[in-house]
PDB file of C-alpha atoms and ligand atoms in Angstrom:
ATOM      1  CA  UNK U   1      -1.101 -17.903  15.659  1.00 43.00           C
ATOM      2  CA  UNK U   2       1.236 -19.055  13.157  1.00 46.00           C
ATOM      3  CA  UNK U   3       3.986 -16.560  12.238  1.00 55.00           C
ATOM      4  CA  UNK U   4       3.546 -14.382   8.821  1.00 61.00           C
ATOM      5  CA  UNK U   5       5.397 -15.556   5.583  1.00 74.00           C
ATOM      6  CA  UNK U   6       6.889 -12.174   5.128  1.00 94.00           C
ATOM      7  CA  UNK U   7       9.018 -12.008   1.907  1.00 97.00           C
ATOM      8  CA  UNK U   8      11.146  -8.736   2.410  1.00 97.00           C
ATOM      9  CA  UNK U   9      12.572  -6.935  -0.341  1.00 98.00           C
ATOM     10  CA  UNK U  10      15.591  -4.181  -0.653  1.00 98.00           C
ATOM     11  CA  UNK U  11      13.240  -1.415  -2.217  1.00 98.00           C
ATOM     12  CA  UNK U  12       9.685  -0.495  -2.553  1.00 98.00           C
ATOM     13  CA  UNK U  13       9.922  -0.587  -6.729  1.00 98.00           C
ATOM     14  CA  UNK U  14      11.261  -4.637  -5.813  1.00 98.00           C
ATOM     15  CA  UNK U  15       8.326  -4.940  -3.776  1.00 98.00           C
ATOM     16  CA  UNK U  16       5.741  -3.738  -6.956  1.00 98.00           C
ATOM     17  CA  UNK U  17       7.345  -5.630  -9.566  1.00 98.00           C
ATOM     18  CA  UNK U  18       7.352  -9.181  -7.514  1.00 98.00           C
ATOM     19  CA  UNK U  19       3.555  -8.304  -6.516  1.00 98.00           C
ATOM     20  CA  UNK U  20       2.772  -7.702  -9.806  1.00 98.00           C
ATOM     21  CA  UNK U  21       4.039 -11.025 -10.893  1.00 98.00           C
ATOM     22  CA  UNK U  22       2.594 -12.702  -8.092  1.00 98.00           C
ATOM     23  CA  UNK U  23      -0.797 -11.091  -9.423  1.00 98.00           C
ATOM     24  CA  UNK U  24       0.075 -11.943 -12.965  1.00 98.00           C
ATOM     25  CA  UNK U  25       0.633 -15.636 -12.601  1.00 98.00           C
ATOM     26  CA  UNK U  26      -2.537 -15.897 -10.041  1.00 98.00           C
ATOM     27  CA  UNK U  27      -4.906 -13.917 -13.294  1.00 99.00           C
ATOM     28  CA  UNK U  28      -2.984 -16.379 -15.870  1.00 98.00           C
ATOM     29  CA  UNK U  29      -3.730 -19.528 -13.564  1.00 98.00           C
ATOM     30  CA  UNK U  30      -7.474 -18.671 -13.001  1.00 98.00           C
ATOM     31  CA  UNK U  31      -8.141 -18.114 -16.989  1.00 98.00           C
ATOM     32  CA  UNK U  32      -6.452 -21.353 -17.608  1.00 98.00           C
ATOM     33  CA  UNK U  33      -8.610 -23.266 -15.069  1.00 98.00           C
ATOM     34  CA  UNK U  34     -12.190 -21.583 -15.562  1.00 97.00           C
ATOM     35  CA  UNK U  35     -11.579 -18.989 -18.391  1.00 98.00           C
ATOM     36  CA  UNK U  36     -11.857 -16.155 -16.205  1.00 98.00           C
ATOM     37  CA  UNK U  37      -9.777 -14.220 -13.511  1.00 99.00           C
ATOM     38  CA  UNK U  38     -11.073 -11.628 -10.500  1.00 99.00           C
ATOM     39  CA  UNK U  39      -8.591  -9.866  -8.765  1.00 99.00           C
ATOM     40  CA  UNK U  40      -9.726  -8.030  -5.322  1.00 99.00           C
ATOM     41  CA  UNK U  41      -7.993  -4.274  -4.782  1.00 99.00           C
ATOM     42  CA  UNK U  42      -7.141  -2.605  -1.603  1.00 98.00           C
ATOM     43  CA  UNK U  43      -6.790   1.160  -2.083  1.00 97.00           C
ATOM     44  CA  UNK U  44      -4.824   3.692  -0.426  1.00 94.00           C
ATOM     45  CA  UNK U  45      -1.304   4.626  -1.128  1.00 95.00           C
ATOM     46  CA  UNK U  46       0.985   1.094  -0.606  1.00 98.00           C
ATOM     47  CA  UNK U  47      -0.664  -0.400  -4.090  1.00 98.00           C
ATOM     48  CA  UNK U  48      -0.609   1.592  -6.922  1.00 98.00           C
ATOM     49  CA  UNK U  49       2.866   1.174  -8.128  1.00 98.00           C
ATOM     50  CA  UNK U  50       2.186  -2.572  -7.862  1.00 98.00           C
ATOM     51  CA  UNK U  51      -1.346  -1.717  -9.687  1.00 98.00           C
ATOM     52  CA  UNK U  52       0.651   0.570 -12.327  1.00 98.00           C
ATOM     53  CA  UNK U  53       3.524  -2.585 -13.171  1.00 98.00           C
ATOM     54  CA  UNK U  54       0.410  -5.075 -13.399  1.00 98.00           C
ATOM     55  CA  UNK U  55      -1.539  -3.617 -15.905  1.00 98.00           C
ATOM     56  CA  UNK U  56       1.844  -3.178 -18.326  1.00 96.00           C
ATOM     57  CA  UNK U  57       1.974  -6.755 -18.800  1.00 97.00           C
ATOM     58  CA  UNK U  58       0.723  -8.884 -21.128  1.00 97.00           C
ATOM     59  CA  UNK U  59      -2.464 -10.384 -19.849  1.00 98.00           C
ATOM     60  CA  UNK U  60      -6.112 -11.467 -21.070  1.00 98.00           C
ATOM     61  CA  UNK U  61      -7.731  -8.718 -20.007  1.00 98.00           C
ATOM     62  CA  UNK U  62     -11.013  -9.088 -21.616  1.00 98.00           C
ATOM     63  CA  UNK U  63     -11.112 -12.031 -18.743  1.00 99.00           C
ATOM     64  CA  UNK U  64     -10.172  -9.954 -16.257  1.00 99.00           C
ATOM     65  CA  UNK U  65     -12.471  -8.561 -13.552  1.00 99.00           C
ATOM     66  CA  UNK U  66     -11.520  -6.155 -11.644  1.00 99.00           C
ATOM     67  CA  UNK U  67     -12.674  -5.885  -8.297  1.00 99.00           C
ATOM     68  CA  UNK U  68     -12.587  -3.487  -4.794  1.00 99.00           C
ATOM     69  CA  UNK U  69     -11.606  -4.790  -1.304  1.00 99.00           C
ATOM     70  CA  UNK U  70     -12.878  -1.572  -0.001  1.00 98.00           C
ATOM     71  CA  UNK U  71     -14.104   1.640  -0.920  1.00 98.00           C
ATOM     72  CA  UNK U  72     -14.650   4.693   0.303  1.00 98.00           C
ATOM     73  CA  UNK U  73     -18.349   6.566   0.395  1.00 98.00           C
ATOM     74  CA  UNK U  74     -17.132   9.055  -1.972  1.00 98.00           C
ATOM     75  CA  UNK U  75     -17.621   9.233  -5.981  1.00 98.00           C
ATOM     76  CA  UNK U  76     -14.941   8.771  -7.764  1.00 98.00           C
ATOM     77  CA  UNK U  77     -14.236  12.490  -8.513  1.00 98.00           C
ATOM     78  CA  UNK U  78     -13.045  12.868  -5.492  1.00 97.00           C
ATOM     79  CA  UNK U  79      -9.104  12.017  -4.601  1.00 96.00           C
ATOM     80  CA  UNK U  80     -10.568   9.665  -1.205  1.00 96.00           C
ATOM     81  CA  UNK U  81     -11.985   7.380  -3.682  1.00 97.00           C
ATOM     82  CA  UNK U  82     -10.344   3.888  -4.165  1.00 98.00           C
ATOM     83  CA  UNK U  83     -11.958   3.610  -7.599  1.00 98.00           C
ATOM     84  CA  UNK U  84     -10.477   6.582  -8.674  1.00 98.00           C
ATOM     85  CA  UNK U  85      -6.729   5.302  -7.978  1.00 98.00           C
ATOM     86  CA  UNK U  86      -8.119   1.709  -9.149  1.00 98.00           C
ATOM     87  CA  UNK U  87      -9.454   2.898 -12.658  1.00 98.00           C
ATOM     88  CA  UNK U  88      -6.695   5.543 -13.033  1.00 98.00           C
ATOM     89  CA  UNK U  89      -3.776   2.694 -12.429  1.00 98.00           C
ATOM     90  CA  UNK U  90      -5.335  -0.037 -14.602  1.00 98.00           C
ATOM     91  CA  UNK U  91      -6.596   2.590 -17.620  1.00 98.00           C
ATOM     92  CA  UNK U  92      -4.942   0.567 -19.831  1.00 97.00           C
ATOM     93  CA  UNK U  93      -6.101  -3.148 -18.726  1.00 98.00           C
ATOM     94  CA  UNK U  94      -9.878  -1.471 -18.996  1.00 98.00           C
ATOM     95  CA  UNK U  95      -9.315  -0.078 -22.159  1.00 98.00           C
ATOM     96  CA  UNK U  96      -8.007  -3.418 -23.274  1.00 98.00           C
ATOM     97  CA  UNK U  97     -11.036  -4.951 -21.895  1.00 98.00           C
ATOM     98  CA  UNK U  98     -10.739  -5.525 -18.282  1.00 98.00           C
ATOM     99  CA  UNK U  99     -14.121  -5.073 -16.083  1.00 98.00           C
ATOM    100  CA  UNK U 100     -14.288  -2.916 -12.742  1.00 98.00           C
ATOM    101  CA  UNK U 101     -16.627  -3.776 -10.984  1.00 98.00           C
ATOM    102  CA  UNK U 102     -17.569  -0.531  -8.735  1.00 98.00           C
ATOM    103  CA  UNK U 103     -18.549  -0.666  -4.798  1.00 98.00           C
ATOM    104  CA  UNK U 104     -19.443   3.113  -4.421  1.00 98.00           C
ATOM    105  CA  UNK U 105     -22.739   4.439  -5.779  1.00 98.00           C
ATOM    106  CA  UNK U 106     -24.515   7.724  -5.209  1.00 98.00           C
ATOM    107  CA  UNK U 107     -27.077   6.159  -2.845  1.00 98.00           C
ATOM    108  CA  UNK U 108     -28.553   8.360   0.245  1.00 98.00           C
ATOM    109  CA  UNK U 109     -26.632   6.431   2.708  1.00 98.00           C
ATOM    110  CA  UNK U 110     -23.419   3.712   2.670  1.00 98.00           C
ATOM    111  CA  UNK U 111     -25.741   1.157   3.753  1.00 98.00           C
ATOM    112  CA  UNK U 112     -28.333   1.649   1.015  1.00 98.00           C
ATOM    113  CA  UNK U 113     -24.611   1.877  -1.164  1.00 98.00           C
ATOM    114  CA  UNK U 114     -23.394  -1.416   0.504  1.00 98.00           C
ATOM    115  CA  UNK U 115     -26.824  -3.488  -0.469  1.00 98.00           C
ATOM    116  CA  UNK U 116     -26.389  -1.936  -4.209  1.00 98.00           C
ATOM    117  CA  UNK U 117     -22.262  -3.295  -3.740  1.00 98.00           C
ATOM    118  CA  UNK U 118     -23.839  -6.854  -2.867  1.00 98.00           C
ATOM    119  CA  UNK U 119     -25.909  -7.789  -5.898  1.00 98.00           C
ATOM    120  CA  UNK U 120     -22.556  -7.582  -7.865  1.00 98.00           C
ATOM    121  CA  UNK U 121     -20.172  -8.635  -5.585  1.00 98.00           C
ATOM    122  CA  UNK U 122     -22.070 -11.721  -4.456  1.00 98.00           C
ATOM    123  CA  UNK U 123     -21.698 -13.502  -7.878  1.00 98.00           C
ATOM    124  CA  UNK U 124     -17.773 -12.945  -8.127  1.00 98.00           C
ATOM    125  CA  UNK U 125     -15.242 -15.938  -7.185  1.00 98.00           C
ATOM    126  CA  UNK U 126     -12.083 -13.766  -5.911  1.00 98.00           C
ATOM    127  CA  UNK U 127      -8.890 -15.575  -7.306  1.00 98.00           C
ATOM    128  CA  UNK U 128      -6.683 -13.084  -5.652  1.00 98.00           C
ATOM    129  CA  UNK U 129      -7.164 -10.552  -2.973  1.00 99.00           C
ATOM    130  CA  UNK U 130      -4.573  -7.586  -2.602  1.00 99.00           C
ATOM    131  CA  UNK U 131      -4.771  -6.310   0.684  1.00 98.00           C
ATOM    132  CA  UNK U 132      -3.414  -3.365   2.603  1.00 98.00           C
ATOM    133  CA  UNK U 133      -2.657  -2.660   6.344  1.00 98.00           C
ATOM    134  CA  UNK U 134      -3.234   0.061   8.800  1.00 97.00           C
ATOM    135  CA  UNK U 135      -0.391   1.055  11.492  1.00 97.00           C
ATOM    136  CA  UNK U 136      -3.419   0.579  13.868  1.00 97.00           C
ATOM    137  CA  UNK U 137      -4.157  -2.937  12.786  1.00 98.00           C
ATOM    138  CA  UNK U 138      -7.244  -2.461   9.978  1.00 98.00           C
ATOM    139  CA  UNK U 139      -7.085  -4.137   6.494  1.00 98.00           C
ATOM    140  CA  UNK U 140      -9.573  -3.590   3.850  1.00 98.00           C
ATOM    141  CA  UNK U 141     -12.329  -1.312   6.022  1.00 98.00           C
ATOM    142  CA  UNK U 142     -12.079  -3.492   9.224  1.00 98.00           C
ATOM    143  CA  UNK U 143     -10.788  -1.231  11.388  1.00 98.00           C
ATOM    144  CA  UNK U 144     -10.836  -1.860  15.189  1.00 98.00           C
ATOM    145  CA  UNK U 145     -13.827  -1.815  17.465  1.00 97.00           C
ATOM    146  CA  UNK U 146     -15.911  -1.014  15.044  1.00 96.00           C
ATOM    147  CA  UNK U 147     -15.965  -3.984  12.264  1.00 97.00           C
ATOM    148  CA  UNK U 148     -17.314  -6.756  14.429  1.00 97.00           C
ATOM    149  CA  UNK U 149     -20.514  -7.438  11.593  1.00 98.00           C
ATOM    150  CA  UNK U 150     -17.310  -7.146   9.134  1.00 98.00           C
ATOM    151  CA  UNK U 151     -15.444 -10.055  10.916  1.00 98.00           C
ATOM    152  CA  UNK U 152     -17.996 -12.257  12.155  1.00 98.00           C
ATOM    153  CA  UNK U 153     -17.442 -15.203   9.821  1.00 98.00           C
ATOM    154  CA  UNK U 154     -21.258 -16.812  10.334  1.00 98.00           C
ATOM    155  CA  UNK U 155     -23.021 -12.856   8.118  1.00 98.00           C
ATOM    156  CA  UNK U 156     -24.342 -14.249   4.576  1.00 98.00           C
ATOM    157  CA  UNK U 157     -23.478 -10.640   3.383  1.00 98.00           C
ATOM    158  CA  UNK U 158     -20.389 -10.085   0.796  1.00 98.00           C
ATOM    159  CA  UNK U 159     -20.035  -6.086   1.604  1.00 98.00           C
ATOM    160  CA  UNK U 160     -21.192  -4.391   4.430  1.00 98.00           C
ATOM    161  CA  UNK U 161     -20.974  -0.672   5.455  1.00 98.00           C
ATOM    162  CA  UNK U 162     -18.684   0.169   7.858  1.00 98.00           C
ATOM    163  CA  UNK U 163     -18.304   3.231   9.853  1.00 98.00           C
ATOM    164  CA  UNK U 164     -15.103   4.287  11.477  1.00 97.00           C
ATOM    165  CA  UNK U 165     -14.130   8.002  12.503  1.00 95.00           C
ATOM    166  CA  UNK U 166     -10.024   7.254  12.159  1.00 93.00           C
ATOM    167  CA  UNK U 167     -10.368   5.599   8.931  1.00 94.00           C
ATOM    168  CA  UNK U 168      -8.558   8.048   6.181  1.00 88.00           C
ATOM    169  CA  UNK U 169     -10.694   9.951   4.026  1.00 87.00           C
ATOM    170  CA  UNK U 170     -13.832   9.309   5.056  1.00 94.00           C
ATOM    171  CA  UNK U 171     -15.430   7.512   8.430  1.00 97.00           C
ATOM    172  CA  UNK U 172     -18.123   6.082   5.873  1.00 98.00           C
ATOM    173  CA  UNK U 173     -16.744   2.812   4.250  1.00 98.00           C
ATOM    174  CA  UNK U 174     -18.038  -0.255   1.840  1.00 98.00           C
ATOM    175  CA  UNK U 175     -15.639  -3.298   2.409  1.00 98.00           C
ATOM    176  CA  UNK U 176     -15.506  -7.021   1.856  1.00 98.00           C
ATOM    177  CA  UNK U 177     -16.734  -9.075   4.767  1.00 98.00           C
ATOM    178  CA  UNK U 178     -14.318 -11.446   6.318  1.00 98.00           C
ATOM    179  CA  UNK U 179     -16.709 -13.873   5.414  1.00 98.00           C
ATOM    180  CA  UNK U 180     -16.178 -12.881   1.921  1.00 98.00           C
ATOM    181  CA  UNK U 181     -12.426 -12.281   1.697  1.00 98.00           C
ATOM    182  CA  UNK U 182     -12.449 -16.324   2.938  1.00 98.00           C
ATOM    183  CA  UNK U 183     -13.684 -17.696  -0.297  1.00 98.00           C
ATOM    184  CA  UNK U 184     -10.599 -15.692  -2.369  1.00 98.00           C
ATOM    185  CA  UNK U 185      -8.123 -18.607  -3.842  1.00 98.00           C
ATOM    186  CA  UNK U 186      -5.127 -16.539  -2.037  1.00 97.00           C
ATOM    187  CA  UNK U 187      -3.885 -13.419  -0.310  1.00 98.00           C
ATOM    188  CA  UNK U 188      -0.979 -10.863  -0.861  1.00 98.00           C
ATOM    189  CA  UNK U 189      -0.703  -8.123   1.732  1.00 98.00           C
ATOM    190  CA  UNK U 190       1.731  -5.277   0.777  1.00 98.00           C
ATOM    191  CA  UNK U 191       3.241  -2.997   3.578  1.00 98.00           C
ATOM    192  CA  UNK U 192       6.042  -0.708   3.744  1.00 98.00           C
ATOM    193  CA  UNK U 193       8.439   0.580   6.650  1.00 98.00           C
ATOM    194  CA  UNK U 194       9.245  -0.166   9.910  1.00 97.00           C
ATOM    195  CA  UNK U 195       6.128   0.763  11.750  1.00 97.00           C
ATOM    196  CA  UNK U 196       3.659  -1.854   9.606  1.00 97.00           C
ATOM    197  CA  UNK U 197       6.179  -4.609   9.858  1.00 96.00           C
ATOM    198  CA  UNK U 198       6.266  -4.503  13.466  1.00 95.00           C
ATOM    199  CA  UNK U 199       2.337  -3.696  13.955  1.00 96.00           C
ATOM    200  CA  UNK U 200       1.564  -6.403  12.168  1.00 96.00           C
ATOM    201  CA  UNK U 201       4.263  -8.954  14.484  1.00 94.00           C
ATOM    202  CA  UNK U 202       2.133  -7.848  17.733  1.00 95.00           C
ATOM    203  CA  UNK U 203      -1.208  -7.653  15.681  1.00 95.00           C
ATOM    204  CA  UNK U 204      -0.940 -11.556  15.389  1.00 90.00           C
ATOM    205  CA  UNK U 205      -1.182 -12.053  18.857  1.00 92.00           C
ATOM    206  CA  UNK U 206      -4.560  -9.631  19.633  1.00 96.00           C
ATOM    207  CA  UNK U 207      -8.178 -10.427  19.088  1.00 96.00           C
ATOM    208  CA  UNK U 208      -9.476  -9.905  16.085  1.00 97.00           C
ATOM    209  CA  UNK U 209     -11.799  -7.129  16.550  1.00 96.00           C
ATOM    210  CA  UNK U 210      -8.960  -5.180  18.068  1.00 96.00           C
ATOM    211  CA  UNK U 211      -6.141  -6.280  15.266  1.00 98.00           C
ATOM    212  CA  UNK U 212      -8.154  -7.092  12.476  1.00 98.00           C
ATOM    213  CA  UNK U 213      -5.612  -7.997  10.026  1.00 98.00           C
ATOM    214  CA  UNK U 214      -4.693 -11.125  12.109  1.00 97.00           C
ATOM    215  CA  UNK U 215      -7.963 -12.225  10.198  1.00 98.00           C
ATOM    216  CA  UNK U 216      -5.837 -12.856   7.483  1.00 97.00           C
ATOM    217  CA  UNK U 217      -4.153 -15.425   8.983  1.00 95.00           C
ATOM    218  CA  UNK U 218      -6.646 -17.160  11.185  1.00 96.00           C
ATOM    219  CA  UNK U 219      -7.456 -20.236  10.305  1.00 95.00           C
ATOM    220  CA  UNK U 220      -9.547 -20.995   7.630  1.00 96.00           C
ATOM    221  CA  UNK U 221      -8.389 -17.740   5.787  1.00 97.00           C
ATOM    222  CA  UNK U 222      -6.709 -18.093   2.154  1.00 97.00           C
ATOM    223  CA  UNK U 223      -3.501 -18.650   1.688  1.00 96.00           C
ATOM    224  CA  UNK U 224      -1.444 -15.739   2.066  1.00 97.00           C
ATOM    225  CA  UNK U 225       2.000 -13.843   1.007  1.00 97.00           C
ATOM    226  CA  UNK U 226       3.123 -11.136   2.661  1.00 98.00           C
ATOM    227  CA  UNK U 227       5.435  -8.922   0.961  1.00 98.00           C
ATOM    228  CA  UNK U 228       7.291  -5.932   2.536  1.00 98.00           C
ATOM    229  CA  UNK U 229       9.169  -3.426   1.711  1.00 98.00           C
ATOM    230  CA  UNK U 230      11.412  -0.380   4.212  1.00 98.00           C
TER     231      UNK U 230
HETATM  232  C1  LIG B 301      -8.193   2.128   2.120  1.00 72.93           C
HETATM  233  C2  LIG B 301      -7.511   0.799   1.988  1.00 72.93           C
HETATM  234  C3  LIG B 301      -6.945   0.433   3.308  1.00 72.93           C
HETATM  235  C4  LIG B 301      -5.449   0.473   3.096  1.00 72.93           C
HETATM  236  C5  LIG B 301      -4.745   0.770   4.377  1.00 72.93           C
HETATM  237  C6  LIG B 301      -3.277   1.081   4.091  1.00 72.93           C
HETATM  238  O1  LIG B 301      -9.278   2.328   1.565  1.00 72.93           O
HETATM  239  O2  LIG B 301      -7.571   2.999   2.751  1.00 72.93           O
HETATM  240  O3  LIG B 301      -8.166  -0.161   1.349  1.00 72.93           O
HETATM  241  O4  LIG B 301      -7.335  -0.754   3.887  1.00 72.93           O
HETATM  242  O5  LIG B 301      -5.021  -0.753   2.546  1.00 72.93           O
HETATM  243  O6  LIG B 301      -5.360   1.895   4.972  1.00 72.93           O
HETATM  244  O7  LIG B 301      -3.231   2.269   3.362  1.00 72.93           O
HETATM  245  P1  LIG B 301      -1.813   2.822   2.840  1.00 72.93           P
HETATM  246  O8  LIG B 301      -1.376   1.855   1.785  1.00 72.93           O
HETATM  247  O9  LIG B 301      -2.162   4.183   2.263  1.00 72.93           O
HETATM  248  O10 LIG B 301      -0.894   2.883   4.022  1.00 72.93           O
END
């Protein structure tokens, strides 16, 4: 598999503004070319500064949708919940009129969640996809040996439930399908420190279903930028 395009900055604040930019131009391309933009969020901890610098600038955020990669099965008032960190790091691009569009809701079960996820998810065309990465090889909730309806690039579905018992805050998970994540216009994953940066060097070599963020650059996957940070 072809080697990452890793971009490595000096410091992690480097690493947030150039992200945000990266995001900034992508939103500002997409409204030029079909009056709209959709941005796709990882949660977790690597993002929000990136989130935070983003929704300071300048942008048309009344054609801005804002979007989950993956969420937890937990409302938003609890601290697991990406949504939470999301809405909380772009309050002022939603006040200004930016649209989040929510994965989580109080169904019974994820999976009864997940089929509520797909009726809005389906519709969106994903100009830009921020992802995340595990040290044990997961991005978005694709975590290893248990995501193979995640990956398998031939499911119609745009978010499936996923259930892993060493995913962080809670084994239940919503998350993009691979399938999905393909038809994003591009890619930026954001990692920090050593451990990431060299997962991800012997991820690229694994299966899938073991390494699942060598997904992101198998073929057919969007173009991707990989930024990272000690
Ligand atoms: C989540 C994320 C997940 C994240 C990685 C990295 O819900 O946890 O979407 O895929 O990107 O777990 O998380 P950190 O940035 O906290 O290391």
């Amino acid at each position: 598999m072809a080697a990452a395009p890793l971009v490595a900055f000096d410091n992690r604040a480097a690493l947030a503004r150039a992200a945000a930019e990266t995001i900034a131009e992508a939103i500002t391309a997409a409204i030029a070319s079909r009056g709209e933009a959709c941005i796709a969020l990882s949660g977790g901890s690597t993002p929000e500064p990136t989130y935070t610098a983003l929704t300071a600038m300048p942008l048309d955020w009344p054609k801005v949708t804002l979007a989950l990669v993956d969420e937890r099965f937990a409302p938003p008032s609890e601290e697991a919940s990406n949504e939470r960190m999301v809405t909380r790091a772009f309050a002022s691009a939603i006040e200004a009129g930016a649209h989040f569009k929510p994965l989580y809701s109080a169904t019974p079960t994820p999976v009864e969640a997940a089929d509520h996820a797909e009726a809005l998810y389906a519709p969106l065309h994903i100009d830009l996809a921020v992802m995340g990465m595990g040290t044990d090889a997961h991005t978005a909730s694709w975590f290893p040996g248990v995501a193979a309806h995640a990956l398998d690039l031939n499911t119609a579905r745009t978010v499936v439930a996923v259930h892993a018992p060493s995913a962080a805050g809670t084994p239940h998970r919503l998350t993009l399908t691979r399938a999905a994540y393909n038809r994003a216009g591009q890619a930026l994953l954001l990692i920090t420190g050593a451990d990431k940066r060299h997962r991800l060097e012997t991820a690229l070599s694994q299966p899938i279903e073991q390494a699942p963020v060598a997904a992101l650059l198998a073929p057919g996957a969007p173009k991707l930028e990989i930024f990272w940070a000690p």
